[in-house]
mmCIF file of C-alpha atoms in Angstrom:
data_model
loop_
_atom_site.group_PDB
_atom_site.id
_atom_site.type_symbol
_atom_site.label_atom_id
_atom_site.label_comp_id
_atom_site.label_asym_id
_atom_site.label_seq_id
_atom_site.Cartn_x
_atom_site.Cartn_y
_atom_site.Cartn_z
ATOM 1 C CA MET A 294 -19.293 -25.710 4.181
ATOM 2 C CA THR A 295 -21.109 -28.541 5.802
ATOM 3 C CA GLN A 296 -24.130 -26.305 6.424
ATOM 4 C CA VAL A 297 -26.743 -24.497 4.326
ATOM 5 C CA PRO A 298 -28.425 -21.196 5.315
ATOM 6 C CA VAL A 299 -31.866 -21.469 6.718
ATOM 7 C CA PHE A 300 -32.741 -18.512 4.415
ATOM 8 C CA ASP A 301 -32.306 -20.805 1.358
ATOM 9 C CA PHE A 302 -34.795 -23.330 2.701
ATOM 10 C CA VAL A 303 -37.546 -20.843 3.773
ATOM 11 C CA VAL A 304 -37.091 -18.117 1.161
ATOM 12 C CA THR A 305 -35.111 -19.041 -1.912
ATOM 13 C CA THR A 306 -36.568 -22.451 -2.614
ATOM 14 C CA PRO A 307 -40.200 -21.782 -1.515
ATOM 15 C CA LEU A 308 -40.256 -18.693 -3.815
ATOM 16 C CA ARG A 309 -39.173 -20.747 -6.704
ATOM 17 C CA MET A 310 -41.779 -23.435 -5.958
ATOM 18 C CA LEU A 311 -44.538 -20.848 -5.465
ATOM 19 C CA GLY A 312 -43.599 -19.522 -8.953
ATOM 20 C CA ASN A 313 -43.873 -23.023 -10.307
ATOM 21 C CA LEU A 314 -47.310 -23.512 -8.527
ATOM 22 C CA ASP A 315 -48.525 -20.256 -10.037
ATOM 23 C CA ALA A 316 -47.543 -21.352 -13.516
ATOM 24 C CA ILE A 317 -49.346 -24.715 -12.910
ATOM 25 C CA LEU A 318 -52.412 -22.854 -11.811
ATOM 26 C CA GLY A 319 -52.198 -20.796 -14.992
ATOM 27 C CA LYS A 320 -52.161 -24.062 -17.011
ATOM 28 C CA ALA A 321 -55.279 -25.116 -15.176
ATOM 29 C CA GLN A 322 -56.961 -21.851 -16.016
ATOM 30 C CA ALA A 323 -55.902 -22.307 -19.685
ATOM 31 C CA ALA A 324 -57.452 -25.869 -19.781
ATOM 32 C CA ILE A 325 -60.684 -24.413 -18.312
ATOM 33 C CA ALA A 326 -60.730 -21.734 -20.915
ATOM 34 C CA ASP A 327 -60.319 -24.454 -23.511
ATOM 35 C CA GLY A 328 -63.315 -26.310 -22.186
ATOM 36 C CA LYS A 329 -61.247 -29.322 -21.120
ATOM 37 C CA LEU A 330 -62.062 -28.912 -17.420
ATOM 38 C CA THR A 331 -64.482 -26.850 -15.313
ATOM 39 C CA GLU A 332 -63.249 -24.555 -12.579
ATOM 40 C CA GLU A 333 -65.608 -26.411 -10.118
ATOM 41 C CA GLN A 334 -63.960 -29.717 -11.047
ATOM 42 C CA VAL A 335 -60.496 -28.303 -10.245
ATOM 43 C CA LEU A 336 -61.418 -26.448 -7.104
ATOM 44 C CA LYS A 337 -63.202 -29.448 -5.607
ATOM 45 C CA ALA A 338 -60.973 -32.133 -6.692
ATOM 46 C CA LYS A 339 -60.012 -34.913 -4.177
ATOM 47 C CA LEU A 340 -58.414 -38.354 -4.421
ATOM 48 C CA ALA A 341 -60.473 -39.735 -1.509
ATOM 49 C CA PRO A 342 -63.738 -38.570 0.142
ATOM 50 C CA ASP A 343 -62.084 -37.747 3.432
ATOM 51 C CA MET A 344 -59.246 -35.545 2.199
ATOM 52 C CA PHE A 345 -58.926 -31.791 1.653
ATOM 53 C CA ASP A 346 -59.890 -30.661 -1.798
ATOM 54 C CA PHE A 347 -57.722 -28.905 -4.288
ATOM 55 C CA THR A 348 -58.605 -25.359 -2.985
ATOM 56 C CA ARG A 349 -57.567 -26.323 0.505
ATOM 57 C CA GLN A 350 -54.374 -27.961 -0.703
ATOM 58 C CA VAL A 351 -53.276 -24.777 -2.411
ATOM 59 C CA GLN A 352 -54.184 -22.746 0.654
ATOM 60 C CA LEU A 353 -52.053 -25.054 2.811
ATOM 61 C CA VAL A 354 -49.089 -24.808 0.366
ATOM 62 C CA THR A 355 -49.091 -21.038 0.917
ATOM 63 C CA ASP A 356 -49.553 -21.472 4.664
ATOM 64 C CA PHE A 357 -46.536 -23.732 4.823
ATOM 65 C CA ALA A 358 -44.592 -21.190 2.909
ATOM 66 C CA LYS A 359 -45.414 -18.039 4.947
ATOM 67 C CA SER A 360 -45.326 -19.728 8.409
ATOM 68 C CA PRO A 361 -41.801 -21.126 8.343
ATOM 69 C CA ALA A 362 -40.297 -17.869 7.057
ATOM 70 C CA ALA A 363 -42.168 -15.893 9.731
ATOM 71 C CA ARG A 364 -41.673 -18.284 12.632
ATOM 72 C CA LEU A 365 -37.979 -18.860 12.024
ATOM 73 C CA ALA A 366 -37.427 -15.020 11.703
ATOM 74 C CA GLY A 367 -39.413 -14.452 14.822
ATOM 75 C CA VAL A 368 -42.192 -12.355 13.250
ATOM 76 C CA ASP A 369 -45.995 -12.760 13.339
ATOM 77 C CA VAL A 370 -47.410 -15.226 10.771
ATOM 78 C CA PRO A 371 -49.868 -13.255 8.601
ATOM 79 C CA LYS A 372 -53.377 -14.709 8.627
ATOM 80 C CA PHE A 373 -55.136 -15.137 5.337
ATOM 81 C CA PRO A 374 -58.849 -16.189 5.588
ATOM 82 C CA ASP A 375 -59.428 -19.431 3.676
ATOM 83 C CA GLU A 376 -62.155 -18.107 1.399
ATOM 84 C CA GLU A 377 -60.831 -18.395 -2.150
ATOM 85 C CA THR A 378 -63.598 -19.668 -4.580
ATOM 86 C CA THR A 379 -61.760 -19.148 -7.903
ATOM 87 C CA LEU A 380 -58.437 -20.073 -9.411
ATOM 88 C CA ALA A 381 -57.700 -16.392 -9.893
ATOM 89 C CA ALA A 382 -58.191 -15.826 -6.145
ATOM 90 C CA LEU A 383 -55.850 -18.799 -5.312
ATOM 91 C CA ARG A 384 -53.238 -17.275 -7.720
ATOM 92 C CA ASP A 385 -53.548 -14.000 -5.943
ATOM 93 C CA ARG A 386 -52.912 -15.723 -2.656
ATOM 94 C CA VAL A 387 -49.935 -17.438 -4.087
ATOM 95 C CA GLY A 388 -48.572 -14.035 -5.216
ATOM 96 C CA ARG A 389 -49.285 -12.347 -1.884
ATOM 97 C CA VAL A 390 -47.435 -15.065 -0.019
ATOM 98 C CA ALA A 391 -44.563 -14.838 -2.477
ATOM 99 C CA ASP A 392 -44.410 -11.116 -1.828
ATOM 100 C CA PHE A 393 -44.283 -11.722 1.925
ATOM 101 C CA VAL A 394 -41.603 -14.400 1.786
ATOM 102 C CA ARG A 395 -39.486 -12.173 -0.664
ATOM 103 C CA GLY A 396 -39.409 -9.470 1.945
ATOM 104 C CA PHE A 397 -37.069 -11.469 4.321
ATOM 105 C CA GLN A 398 -33.373 -10.822 4.549
ATOM 106 C CA PRO A 399 -30.722 -13.508 5.478
ATOM 107 C CA ALA A 400 -29.771 -11.646 8.717
ATOM 108 C CA GLN A 401 -33.389 -12.154 10.079
ATOM 109 C CA PHE A 402 -32.615 -15.817 10.510
ATOM 110 C CA GLU A 403 -29.741 -15.308 12.943
ATOM 111 C CA GLY A 404 -30.224 -17.914 15.644
ATOM 112 C CA ALA A 405 -33.113 -19.491 13.727
ATOM 113 C CA ALA A 406 -31.910 -23.065 14.132
ATOM 114 C CA GLU A 407 -32.085 -22.682 17.942
ATOM 115 C CA ARG A 408 -35.157 -20.609 18.098
ATOM 116 C CA GLN A 409 -38.168 -22.172 20.012
ATOM 117 C CA VAL A 410 -41.055 -22.263 17.611
ATOM 118 C CA THR A 411 -44.809 -22.742 18.743
ATOM 119 C CA ILE A 412 -47.142 -24.268 16.208
ATOM 120 C CA PRO A 413 -50.863 -23.989 16.912
ATOM 121 C CA LEU A 414 -52.634 -27.098 15.407
ATOM 122 C CA ARG A 415 -56.327 -27.795 15.482
ATOM 123 C CA ASP A 416 -56.241 -30.101 18.514
ATOM 124 C CA ARG A 417 -52.925 -29.215 20.194
ATOM 125 C CA THR A 418 -49.873 -27.036 20.246
ATOM 126 C CA LEU A 419 -46.476 -28.189 19.183
ATOM 127 C CA GLU A 420 -43.193 -26.747 20.549
ATOM 128 C CA MET A 421 -40.115 -27.423 18.575
ATOM 129 C CA GLN A 422 -36.664 -26.099 18.149
ATOM 130 C CA GLY A 423 -36.187 -24.165 14.864
ATOM 131 C CA ASP A 424 -34.063 -26.720 13.014
ATOM 132 C CA GLN A 425 -36.348 -29.558 13.946
ATOM 133 C CA TYR A 426 -39.398 -27.535 12.902
ATOM 134 C CA LEU A 427 -37.891 -26.897 9.565
ATOM 135 C CA LEU A 428 -36.706 -30.405 8.914
ATOM 136 C CA SER A 429 -39.539 -32.484 10.386
ATOM 137 C CA PHE A 430 -42.555 -30.288 10.039
ATOM 138 C CA ALA A 431 -42.299 -27.294 7.699
ATOM 139 C CA GLN A 432 -40.574 -28.810 4.737
ATOM 140 C CA PRO A 433 -42.494 -32.180 4.588
ATOM 141 C CA ASN A 434 -45.791 -30.288 4.999
ATOM 142 C CA PHE A 435 -44.919 -27.756 2.266
ATOM 143 C CA TYR A 436 -43.991 -30.435 -0.191
ATOM 144 C CA PHE A 437 -46.841 -32.771 0.856
ATOM 145 C CA HIS A 438 -49.553 -30.190 -0.060
ATOM 146 C CA TYR A 439 -47.636 -28.927 -3.133
ATOM 147 C CA THR A 440 -47.289 -32.431 -4.523
ATOM 148 C CA THR A 441 -50.894 -33.287 -3.680
ATOM 149 C CA ALA A 442 -52.228 -30.197 -5.519
ATOM 150 C CA TYR A 443 -50.123 -31.211 -8.449
ATOM 151 C CA ALA A 444 -51.344 -34.802 -8.293
ATOM 152 C CA LEU A 445 -54.938 -33.717 -8.292
ATOM 153 C CA LEU A 446 -54.384 -31.844 -11.528
ATOM 154 C CA ARG A 447 -52.564 -34.904 -13.056
ATOM 155 C CA HIS A 448 -55.525 -37.018 -12.014
ATOM 156 C CA LEU A 449 -57.828 -34.520 -13.772
ATOM 157 C CA GLY A 450 -55.794 -35.050 -16.960
ATOM 158 C CA LEU A 451 -54.012 -31.624 -17.015
ATOM 159 C CA ASP A 452 -51.098 -31.697 -19.321
ATOM 160 C CA ILE A 453 -48.289 -31.124 -16.750
ATOM 161 C CA GLY A 454 -45.140 -32.966 -15.878
ATOM 162 C CA LYS A 455 -42.537 -33.080 -13.105
ATOM 163 C CA ARG A 456 -40.581 -30.281 -14.822
ATOM 164 C CA ASP A 457 -43.532 -27.957 -14.195
ATOM 165 C CA PHE A 458 -43.271 -28.988 -10.487
ATOM 166 C CA ILE A 459 -39.507 -28.721 -10.032
ATOM 167 C CA GLY A 460 -38.980 -25.672 -12.284
ATOM 168 C CA GLY A 461 -36.276 -24.917 -14.811
ATOM 169 C CA MET B 279 -26.993 -20.474 14.038
ATOM 170 C CA THR B 280 -28.426 -19.240 10.728
ATOM 171 C CA GLN B 281 -27.551 -22.551 9.104
ATOM 172 C CA VAL B 282 -28.456 -26.181 9.250
ATOM 173 C CA PRO B 283 -26.117 -29.088 8.628
ATOM 174 C CA VAL B 284 -26.412 -30.824 5.293
ATOM 175 C CA PHE B 285 -26.266 -34.038 7.259
ATOM 176 C CA ASP B 286 -29.656 -33.430 8.686
ATOM 177 C CA PHE B 287 -31.187 -32.945 5.323
ATOM 178 C CA VAL B 288 -29.679 -35.939 3.652
ATOM 179 C CA VAL B 289 -29.337 -38.410 6.635
ATOM 180 C CA THR B 290 -31.556 -37.522 9.569
ATOM 181 C CA THR B 291 -34.774 -36.527 7.831
ATOM 182 C CA PRO B 292 -34.757 -39.015 4.968
ATOM 183 C CA LEU B 293 -34.100 -41.828 7.446
ATOM 184 C CA ARG B 294 -37.250 -40.749 9.343
ATOM 185 C CA MET B 295 -39.279 -40.501 6.181
ATOM 186 C CA LEU B 296 -38.054 -43.873 4.921
ATOM 187 C CA GLY B 297 -39.280 -45.339 8.273
ATOM 188 C CA ASN B 298 -42.671 -43.717 7.673
ATOM 189 C CA LEU B 299 -42.739 -45.083 4.099
ATOM 190 C CA ASP B 300 -41.931 -48.586 5.370
ATOM 191 C CA ALA B 301 -44.765 -48.382 7.958
ATOM 192 C CA ILE B 302 -47.176 -47.147 5.249
ATOM 193 C CA LEU B 303 -46.103 -50.097 2.953
ATOM 194 C CA GLY B 304 -46.836 -52.353 5.933
ATOM 195 C CA LYS B 305 -50.355 -50.955 6.156
ATOM 196 C CA ALA B 306 -50.853 -51.644 2.399
ATOM 197 C CA GLN B 307 -49.707 -55.211 3.004
ATOM 198 C CA ALA B 308 -52.185 -55.551 5.884
ATOM 199 C CA ALA B 309 -55.026 -54.165 3.721
ATOM 200 C CA ILE B 310 -54.079 -56.834 0.978
ATOM 201 C CA ALA B 311 -54.079 -59.589 3.622
ATOM 202 C CA ASP B 312 -57.527 -58.371 4.731
ATOM 203 C CA GLY B 313 -58.728 -58.610 1.170
ATOM 204 C CA LYS B 314 -59.430 -54.924 0.836
ATOM 205 C CA LEU B 315 -56.916 -54.476 -1.998
ATOM 206 C CA THR B 316 -54.882 -56.763 -4.299
ATOM 207 C CA GLU B 317 -51.156 -56.411 -4.522
ATOM 208 C CA GLU B 318 -51.362 -55.971 -8.242
ATOM 209 C CA GLN B 319 -53.739 -53.014 -7.709
ATOM 210 C CA VAL B 320 -51.192 -51.322 -5.395
ATOM 211 C CA LEU B 321 -48.077 -52.074 -7.375
ATOM 212 C CA LYS B 322 -49.584 -50.891 -10.612
ATOM 213 C CA ALA B 323 -51.589 -47.893 -9.300
ATOM 214 C CA LYS B 324 -51.367 -44.632 -11.232
ATOM 215 C CA LEU B 325 -53.321 -41.406 -11.194
ATOM 216 C CA ALA B 326 -52.893 -40.824 -15.025
ATOM 217 C CA PRO B 327 -52.085 -43.168 -17.826
ATOM 218 C CA ASP B 328 -48.677 -41.531 -18.583
ATOM 219 C CA MET B 329 -47.235 -41.471 -15.030
ATOM 220 C CA PHE B 330 -44.946 -43.872 -13.280
ATOM 221 C CA ASP B 331 -46.900 -46.488 -11.296
ATOM 222 C CA PHE B 332 -46.679 -47.036 -7.498
ATOM 223 C CA THR B 333 -43.746 -49.502 -7.804
ATOM 224 C CA ARG B 334 -41.707 -46.958 -9.693
ATOM 225 C CA GLN B 335 -42.666 -44.187 -7.269
ATOM 226 C CA VAL B 336 -41.302 -46.092 -4.368
ATOM 227 C CA GLN B 337 -38.063 -46.978 -6.170
ATOM 228 C CA LEU B 338 -37.624 -43.283 -7.026
ATOM 229 C CA VAL B 339 -38.247 -42.291 -3.338
ATOM 230 C CA THR B 340 -35.337 -44.565 -2.419
ATOM 231 C CA ASP B 341 -33.152 -43.279 -5.314
ATOM 232 C CA PHE B 342 -33.687 -39.717 -4.052
ATOM 233 C CA ALA B 343 -32.567 -40.797 -0.586
ATOM 234 C CA LYS B 344 -29.498 -42.711 -1.457
ATOM 235 C CA SER B 345 -28.173 -40.348 -4.267
ATOM 236 C CA PRO B 346 -28.160 -37.091 -2.322
ATOM 237 C CA ALA B 347 -26.368 -38.614 0.683
ATOM 238 C CA ALA B 348 -23.743 -40.271 -1.678
ATOM 239 C CA ARG B 349 -23.271 -37.345 -4.027
ATOM 240 C CA LEU B 350 -22.970 -34.722 -1.297
ATOM 241 C CA ALA B 351 -20.439 -37.001 0.566
ATOM 242 C CA GLY B 352 -18.590 -37.631 -2.647
ATOM 243 C CA VAL B 353 -18.996 -41.394 -2.699
ATOM 244 C CA ASP B 354 -20.419 -43.629 -5.437
ATOM 245 C CA VAL B 355 -24.168 -43.932 -5.596
ATOM 246 C CA PRO B 356 -25.057 -47.598 -5.263
ATOM 247 C CA LYS B 357 -27.111 -48.950 -8.071
ATOM 248 C CA PHE B 358 -30.212 -50.970 -7.316
ATOM 249 C CA PRO B 359 -31.878 -52.720 -10.299
ATOM 250 C CA ASP B 360 -35.495 -51.698 -10.646
ATOM 251 C CA GLU B 361 -36.968 -55.253 -10.618
ATOM 252 C CA GLU B 362 -39.212 -55.375 -7.449
ATOM 253 C CA THR B 363 -42.456 -57.130 -8.105
ATOM 254 C CA THR B 364 -43.904 -57.319 -4.621
ATOM 255 C CA LEU B 365 -44.437 -55.065 -1.641
ATOM 256 C CA ALA B 366 -42.119 -57.154 0.432
ATOM 257 C CA ALA B 367 -39.348 -56.542 -2.104
ATOM 258 C CA LEU B 368 -40.046 -52.887 -2.080
ATOM 259 C CA ARG B 369 -39.898 -52.791 1.743
ATOM 260 C CA ASP B 370 -36.677 -54.647 1.489
ATOM 261 C CA ARG B 371 -35.318 -51.934 -0.886
ATOM 262 C CA VAL B 372 -36.460 -49.179 1.578
ATOM 263 C CA GLY B 373 -34.588 -51.007 4.372
ATOM 264 C CA ARG B 374 -31.417 -51.463 2.277
ATOM 265 C CA VAL B 375 -31.427 -47.733 1.393
ATOM 266 C CA ALA B 376 -32.052 -46.747 5.010
ATOM 267 C CA ASP B 377 -28.993 -48.910 6.060
ATOM 268 C CA PHE B 378 -26.952 -47.197 3.418
ATOM 269 C CA VAL B 379 -28.027 -43.693 4.464
ATOM 270 C CA ARG B 380 -27.509 -44.507 8.160
ATOM 271 C CA GLY B 381 -23.883 -45.333 7.449
ATOM 272 C CA PHE B 382 -22.888 -41.703 6.827
ATOM 273 C CA GLN B 383 -21.211 -39.537 9.348
ATOM 274 C CA PRO B 384 -21.583 -35.658 9.642
ATOM 275 C CA ALA B 385 -17.867 -35.173 8.860
ATOM 276 C CA GLN B 386 -18.315 -36.783 5.387
ATOM 277 C CA PHE B 387 -20.290 -33.646 4.410
ATOM 278 C CA GLU B 388 -17.374 -31.231 4.828
ATOM 279 C CA GLY B 389 -17.442 -28.995 1.872
ATOM 280 C CA ALA B 390 -20.738 -30.441 0.679
ATOM 281 C CA ALA B 391 -22.361 -27.149 -0.078
ATOM 282 C CA GLU B 392 -19.692 -26.175 -2.583
ATOM 283 C CA ARG B 393 -19.107 -29.677 -4.032
ATOM 284 C CA GLN B 394 -19.782 -29.955 -7.694
ATOM 285 C CA VAL B 395 -22.357 -32.646 -8.283
ATOM 286 C CA THR B 396 -23.055 -34.446 -11.559
ATOM 287 C CA ILE B 397 -26.468 -35.875 -12.130
ATOM 288 C CA PRO B 398 -26.993 -38.271 -15.011
ATOM 289 C CA LEU B 399 -30.560 -37.960 -16.243
ATOM 290 C CA ARG B 400 -32.158 -39.991 -19.078
ATOM 291 C CA ASP B 401 -31.581 -37.366 -21.728
ATOM 292 C CA ARG B 402 -28.921 -35.057 -20.317
ATOM 293 C CA THR B 403 -26.397 -34.542 -17.535
ATOM 294 C CA LEU B 404 -26.924 -31.781 -14.930
ATOM 295 C CA GLU B 405 -24.025 -30.093 -13.160
ATOM 296 C CA MET B 406 -24.862 -28.283 -9.973
ATOM 297 C CA GLN B 407 -23.192 -26.955 -6.845
ATOM 298 C CA GLY B 408 -24.058 -29.114 -3.745
ATOM 299 C CA ASP B 409 -26.348 -26.585 -2.038
ATOM 300 C CA GLN B 410 -28.238 -25.982 -5.283
ATOM 301 C CA TYR B 411 -28.492 -29.721 -5.912
ATOM 302 C CA LEU B 412 -29.896 -30.238 -2.439
ATOM 303 C CA LEU B 413 -32.439 -27.419 -2.463
ATOM 304 C CA SER B 414 -33.605 -27.333 -6.136
ATOM 305 C CA PHE B 415 -33.371 -31.049 -7.108
ATOM 306 C CA ALA B 416 -32.819 -33.660 -4.435
ATOM 307 C CA GLN B 417 -35.314 -32.442 -1.875
ATOM 308 C CA PRO B 418 -38.148 -31.557 -4.236
ATOM 309 C CA ASN B 419 -37.723 -34.896 -6.021
ATOM 310 C CA PHE B 420 -37.674 -36.920 -2.816
ATOM 311 C CA TYR B 421 -40.867 -35.435 -1.457
ATOM 312 C CA PHE B 422 -42.541 -35.468 -4.881
ATOM 313 C CA HIS B 423 -42.186 -39.279 -5.233
ATOM 314 C CA TYR B 424 -42.842 -39.871 -1.494
ATOM 315 C CA THR B 425 -46.057 -37.846 -1.630
ATOM 316 C CA THR B 426 -47.115 -39.407 -4.963
ATOM 317 C CA ALA B 427 -46.707 -42.835 -3.502
ATOM 318 C CA TYR B 428 -48.785 -41.824 -0.470
ATOM 319 C CA ALA B 429 -51.417 -40.208 -2.722
ATOM 320 C CA LEU B 430 -51.774 -43.419 -4.820
ATOM 321 C CA LEU B 431 -52.559 -45.385 -1.694
ATOM 322 C CA ARG B 432 -55.074 -42.722 -0.458
ATOM 323 C CA HIS B 433 -56.690 -42.972 -3.886
ATOM 324 C CA LEU B 434 -57.042 -46.701 -3.500
ATOM 325 C CA GLY B 435 -58.799 -46.162 -0.178
ATOM 326 C CA LEU B 436 -56.100 -47.176 2.280
ATOM 327 C CA ASP B 437 -56.737 -45.915 5.710
ATOM 328 C CA ILE B 438 -53.707 -43.630 6.164
ATOM 329 C CA GLY B 439 -53.455 -39.883 7.009
ATOM 330 C CA LYS B 440 -50.854 -37.157 6.988
ATOM 331 C CA ARG B 441 -49.465 -38.322 10.423
ATOM 332 C CA ASP B 442 -48.393 -41.527 8.764
ATOM 333 C CA PHE B 443 -46.597 -39.462 6.159
ATOM 334 C CA ILE B 444 -44.955 -37.051 8.551
ATOM 335 C CA GLY B 445 -44.259 -39.399 11.425
ATOM 336 C CA GLY B 446 -44.520 -38.930 15.172
#
C-alpha cells in the first residue's frame, strides 16, 4: 500500500500519545508529592510571558485529539469548558478525550480525505479538505501543544525523557 | 477515501515545515543582527542541562525529515555530519534536506506501509513495519524536535508565534 488509513492518524496514534501524556502528568504529580515542584508552578508554567501556560497547553492537546477524529468522521466536536485547576482534573480531561477517541470505528472515516472541514478559530473560520486539515493543521497542532507541555516540564526539571513522550 | 498517501506525510508536509523552520531561523538571524540575541546564545540554547541544545535539535529535525522519506521509499538515508556551528550552516542543512525530500515521487512509496524498516539507534536497532514506523516513530520525532527548536527560540524571547510554526 502507498496509503495509510486516516483512522490510524486520528485514533490509534493520538490514543497512544494521550496515554503517554497521562503518564507524564502522573510523574508531575509524583514530583509534587515529593516536594520537588508545586502544583501552581506546573499549572502556570510558561517559556515566555505571552504564551499559553501549561494548563492551556494540555487543554489544547486534548482539543487537537478530539476535534480531528470528530471532524473527519463528520460528527459534532464535544465541547469541554476550559476550567481545570488541578493536575488531577487535567488527567481526567485526557481520559475523557481518550474515551471519546476510542469510540470511533475505521468505517466512520469513509470519505474523510475529501470531506470539507470547517474550523472555527478565534478571529476567522478556516475551510479545508479533510486530508489537508489532517496534514497541515490537526497533526502539527497536536504535536505542537503536546511537545510544548512536555518542554515546560523539562524546563521545570522533571525527570522525563523522549521515551516518555514517544512511548514504548 | 479513508486513506491518505504516505507521500503526503513524508514529502509534502515535511517540505512545508522545513520551509517554516528556515523562515524561523531567518528571524533568529535578524534578531542577532539587531543585537537582541547572540548567535552563541541561540546555538547553545537548552531548557534543561541534560537536553540537546538548539543546534542538535535542528539537526534532528532534518534527520527526521530525510530518514522517513528515504526508508519508506527503500533508498539509502544520506548521512550529514553533525558539525554545523552557525545558523547559516543550519539553514544550509535545512535547504539540502528539503532538496533531497523534494526529489521523491509518489510512485516510490508503493508498498511503503508494509515495508520492513530498520532504524539504527545509539544503543539498539528497531525493526518496524512502514506504517508503524511513520505513525509511532518518524512523525512524533519530527514534530518533537521541530517544536523543541521553536520553544527554545520562544524562551530566548524571539518574536515568533504558532503561525510561524504551522505556516500559511
